[in-house]
């Protein structure tokens, strides 16, 4: 059940979302989101947190309703379980163990590793693994477990995500750089020691408080579930044949269909050609009329 804004603010404050880091560790770019300082610890403005969360929910709904997916990223201990549970609940992709360099920029290689995971799983499911030696079985099992641990959350991601949500920008700096390079919009829970500039939509808040992370991720997951019901099913199927047909005709324009274009224009020329002899017929008639005169 969705919470009202007053209930949401109370839950966030109770979870400690307003506690930042020590003032000595702050990033000056976070100044607009800081309310004050207490016992040498920065206090984050909860109004800015709520504003960023509401804007993030609206952006997430727009992205998901248009048919694209969201990638949740949170590998720190406080965020790992919340990211994994909520991403599974809303049916989106996630990275909760380790961000492998090139997950977005070298996506083809990541897909090949996922294909390898499917091959290994098939070996164990069909019992074909029993034909290998004991040492090879343990080696293949370790390889399968390693790939599954790192990539299980994105095994169904067959295209670039439409949006990425991150917890702790400093820890996930590689993911942020890859998202910027690939043009993927980013939403992140940003603490007082982080740089909000690389993030498209920052949500200022405590990225170390487990309960605060759970509340924010749950709100975004609820927004995704609502937006999934607004996805146009027919529009996804309709444009594909149109695009394919246009590409086929565009490629065939250099061949057979290039000859069809003049054929369409020729009738117009042929229709105009009978009009051309009309002025020639006029002098013949005048020539015939001249002897009669």
XYZ file of C-alpha atoms in Angstrom:
293
model
C 0.000 0.000 0.000
C 1.412 3.380 -1.048
C 2.319 5.802 1.708
C 1.288 9.448 1.758
C 3.978 12.111 1.582
C 3.718 12.826 5.324
C 4.067 9.135 6.150
C 6.943 8.816 3.708
C 8.815 11.751 5.260
C 8.290 10.349 8.754
C 9.530 6.920 7.665
C 12.597 8.440 6.011
C 13.449 10.533 9.081
C 12.975 7.534 11.376
C 15.317 5.573 9.098
C 18.001 8.268 9.420
C 18.042 9.380 5.792
C 18.993 12.922 6.889
C 22.297 11.992 8.530
C 25.288 12.802 6.348
C 29.008 12.271 6.859
C 31.371 14.296 9.002
C 31.746 17.888 7.897
C 35.437 17.330 7.184
C 34.545 14.764 4.499
C 31.893 16.757 2.675
C 31.841 17.596 -1.017
C 31.116 21.331 -1.517
C 28.907 20.512 -4.508
C 26.406 18.991 -2.055
C 25.898 22.357 -0.326
C 22.430 22.998 -1.877
C 21.153 19.768 -0.297
C 22.556 20.312 3.221
C 20.294 21.799 5.881
C 22.887 22.400 8.557
C 25.503 20.873 10.827
C 25.125 19.110 14.172
C 28.049 17.756 16.221
C 30.342 18.152 13.193
C 27.976 15.991 11.104
C 26.102 17.418 8.150
C 22.310 17.176 8.190
C 20.669 16.625 4.801
C 17.533 18.611 3.977
C 14.711 16.039 3.989
C 12.643 18.296 1.717
C 15.331 17.933 -0.962
C 15.329 14.169 -0.402
C 11.560 13.991 -0.898
C 11.732 16.256 -3.946
C 14.429 14.105 -5.541
C 12.532 10.881 -4.744
C 9.275 12.141 -6.285
C 11.089 13.321 -9.415
C 12.878 9.973 -9.641
C 9.580 8.075 -9.385
C 8.096 10.161 -12.191
C 11.157 9.590 -14.392
C 11.134 5.855 -13.666
C 7.456 5.633 -14.600
C 8.068 7.427 -17.902
C 10.970 5.133 -18.791
C 9.189 1.895 -17.867
C 5.884 2.928 -19.478
C 7.745 3.539 -22.746
C 8.880 -0.106 -22.760
C 12.442 0.231 -21.454
C 13.955 -1.360 -18.344
C 15.697 -0.115 -15.206
C 19.023 -1.427 -13.911
C 19.509 -1.347 -10.113
C 23.124 -1.161 -8.912
C 24.162 -1.473 -5.272
C 27.107 -3.646 -4.270
C 27.742 -2.365 -0.749
C 26.659 -4.549 2.146
C 23.913 -2.163 3.327
C 22.243 -2.002 -0.101
C 22.841 -5.473 -1.531
C 19.780 -7.279 -0.210
C 17.384 -4.370 -0.774
C 18.553 -3.974 -4.373
C 18.242 -7.677 -5.118
C 14.867 -8.227 -3.428
C 13.123 -5.157 -4.870
C 14.563 -5.642 -8.363
C 13.268 -9.219 -8.406
C 9.890 -8.060 -7.090
C 9.415 -5.524 -9.885
C 11.001 -7.730 -12.551
C 14.004 -5.527 -13.366
C 17.735 -6.144 -13.722
C 20.244 -5.662 -10.900
C 23.914 -5.845 -9.967
C 24.342 -6.574 -6.265
C 27.668 -8.405 -5.957
C 30.277 -6.739 -8.135
C 30.184 -4.381 -11.084
C 32.276 -5.950 -13.821
C 34.101 -3.384 -15.923
C 32.506 -3.259 -19.355
C 29.044 -4.384 -18.262
C 27.615 -1.628 -20.476
C 30.525 -0.549 -22.692
C 31.494 -4.139 -23.594
C 28.054 -5.697 -23.426
C 28.786 -8.219 -26.166
C 31.434 -9.914 -24.024
C 29.068 -9.965 -21.062
C 26.462 -11.696 -23.217
C 29.035 -14.311 -24.233
C 29.722 -15.038 -20.556
C 25.995 -15.463 -19.974
C 25.848 -17.912 -22.875
C 28.683 -19.792 -21.220
C 26.629 -19.882 -18.010
C 23.710 -21.421 -19.893
C 26.010 -24.058 -21.382
C 27.375 -24.982 -17.950
C 23.908 -25.138 -16.416
C 22.772 -27.436 -19.225
C 25.713 -29.740 -18.511
C 24.625 -30.145 -14.900
C 20.898 -30.367 -15.669
C 21.221 -33.078 -18.312
C 23.753 -35.096 -16.293
C 26.334 -34.838 -19.054
C 28.756 -33.491 -16.447
C 29.165 -37.059 -15.122
C 31.253 -37.901 -18.182
C 33.960 -35.465 -17.008
C 36.656 -36.166 -14.485
C 36.221 -35.234 -10.844
C 38.702 -32.357 -11.105
C 37.048 -30.984 -14.247
C 33.624 -31.173 -12.593
C 34.783 -29.064 -9.650
C 36.475 -26.580 -12.012
C 33.341 -26.180 -14.128
C 31.161 -25.858 -11.037
C 33.360 -23.048 -9.672
C 33.215 -21.290 -13.034
C 29.432 -21.608 -13.132
C 29.032 -20.312 -9.568
C 31.322 -17.357 -10.258
C 29.481 -16.271 -13.402
C 26.110 -16.768 -11.721
C 27.155 -14.688 -8.705
C 28.320 -11.745 -10.820
C 25.854 -11.804 -13.711
C 22.703 -13.563 -12.545
C 20.884 -10.247 -12.083
C 21.409 -9.164 -15.708
C 21.044 -12.511 -17.494
C 17.739 -11.385 -19.053
C 19.039 -7.948 -20.065
C 19.360 -8.210 -23.850
C 19.616 -4.462 -24.566
C 20.802 -1.259 -22.939
C 18.705 -0.218 -19.930
C 16.623 2.917 -20.204
C 17.646 4.069 -16.711
C 20.141 3.149 -14.005
C 19.619 3.563 -10.249
C 22.692 3.487 -8.005
C 23.466 3.508 -4.298
C 26.778 5.156 -3.285
C 28.164 7.053 -6.274
C 31.740 6.894 -4.984
C 31.741 3.112 -4.777
C 30.002 2.679 -8.140
C 32.069 5.275 -10.013
C 32.878 2.821 -12.831
C 29.186 2.140 -13.403
C 28.502 5.897 -13.484
C 31.227 6.462 -16.095
C 29.949 3.641 -18.284
C 26.378 4.937 -18.065
C 27.483 8.420 -19.111
C 29.518 7.019 -21.977
C 26.594 4.933 -23.255
C 24.039 7.711 -22.735
C 22.058 5.889 -20.035
C 20.312 8.330 -17.618
C 21.250 7.856 -13.965
C 19.375 8.250 -10.675
C 21.346 7.814 -7.462
C 21.146 8.078 -3.696
C 23.840 10.693 -3.065
C 25.465 11.313 0.333
C 27.279 14.451 1.497
C 30.705 13.090 0.491
C 29.680 12.413 -3.142
C 29.825 14.475 -6.315
C 26.272 14.911 -7.665
C 27.358 16.386 -11.019
C 27.744 13.085 -12.973
C 24.246 12.015 -11.846
C 21.278 13.145 -13.924
C 18.818 13.036 -11.013
C 20.384 12.888 -7.516
C 18.390 11.886 -4.426
C 20.263 13.399 -1.465
C 20.267 11.029 1.454
C 22.212 8.729 3.730
C 23.584 5.913 1.581
C 24.777 3.931 4.625
C 21.437 3.586 6.429
C 19.979 0.214 5.500
C 16.378 1.141 6.303
C 16.591 4.379 4.327
C 17.919 2.503 1.304
C 15.127 -0.055 1.604
C 12.442 2.657 1.679
C 13.786 4.503 -1.364
C 14.329 1.356 -3.419
C 10.876 0.083 -2.464
C 9.260 3.342 -3.588
C 11.009 3.114 -6.958
C 10.018 -0.550 -7.321
C 6.375 0.330 -6.619
C 6.554 3.035 -9.311
C 7.937 0.463 -11.765
C 5.160 -2.016 -11.019
C 2.540 0.691 -11.632
C 4.210 1.798 -14.864
C 4.427 -1.763 -16.171
C 0.630 -1.858 -16.357
C 0.742 1.229 -18.602
C 3.081 -0.330 -21.142
C 1.562 -0.386 -24.640
C 1.612 -4.023 -25.762
C 0.327 -3.410 -29.291
C 2.729 -0.584 -30.038
C 5.706 -2.786 -29.286
C 4.664 -5.286 -31.953
C 3.398 -2.801 -34.555
C 6.500 -0.674 -35.234
C 8.780 -3.693 -35.727
C 7.310 -4.944 -39.015
C 7.097 -1.382 -40.264
C 10.749 -0.730 -39.524
C 11.786 -3.995 -41.084
C 9.725 -3.348 -44.192
C 11.178 0.137 -44.552
C 14.708 -1.216 -44.212
C 14.006 -3.933 -46.765
C 12.670 -1.416 -49.265
C 15.545 0.928 -48.557
C 18.042 -1.847 -49.226
C 16.145 -3.047 -52.283
C 16.011 0.453 -53.722
C 19.365 -0.175 -55.303
C 18.004 -3.289 -57.019
C 14.608 -4.205 -58.360
C 12.639 -1.501 -56.557
C 14.834 1.216 -58.033
C 13.422 0.241 -61.426
C 9.867 0.381 -60.103
C 10.118 4.056 -59.194
C 10.476 5.268 -62.819
C 7.611 2.931 -63.757
C 5.402 4.798 -61.337
C 6.497 8.124 -62.764
C 6.322 7.059 -66.431
C 2.513 6.970 -66.616
C 2.468 10.603 -65.565
C 4.919 11.387 -68.350
C 2.930 9.325 -70.817
C -0.230 11.127 -69.829
C 1.467 14.426 -70.533
C 2.871 13.237 -73.872
C -0.539 13.113 -75.657
C -0.928 16.739 -74.678
C 2.280 17.549 -76.544
C 0.957 16.585 -80.016
C -1.979 18.939 -79.493
C -0.030 22.036 -80.573
C 1.316 20.016 -83.554
C -2.253 19.137 -84.583
C -3.169 22.791 -84.588
C -0.828 23.754 -87.454
C -2.048 20.696 -89.462
C -5.631 21.829 -89.053
C -4.680 25.349 -90.009
C -2.800 23.984 -93.009
C -5.857 22.010 -94.048
C -8.085 24.988 -93.545
C -5.821 27.199 -95.635
C -6.520 25.425 -99.021
C -10.220 25.433 -98.297
C -10.038 29.139 -97.866
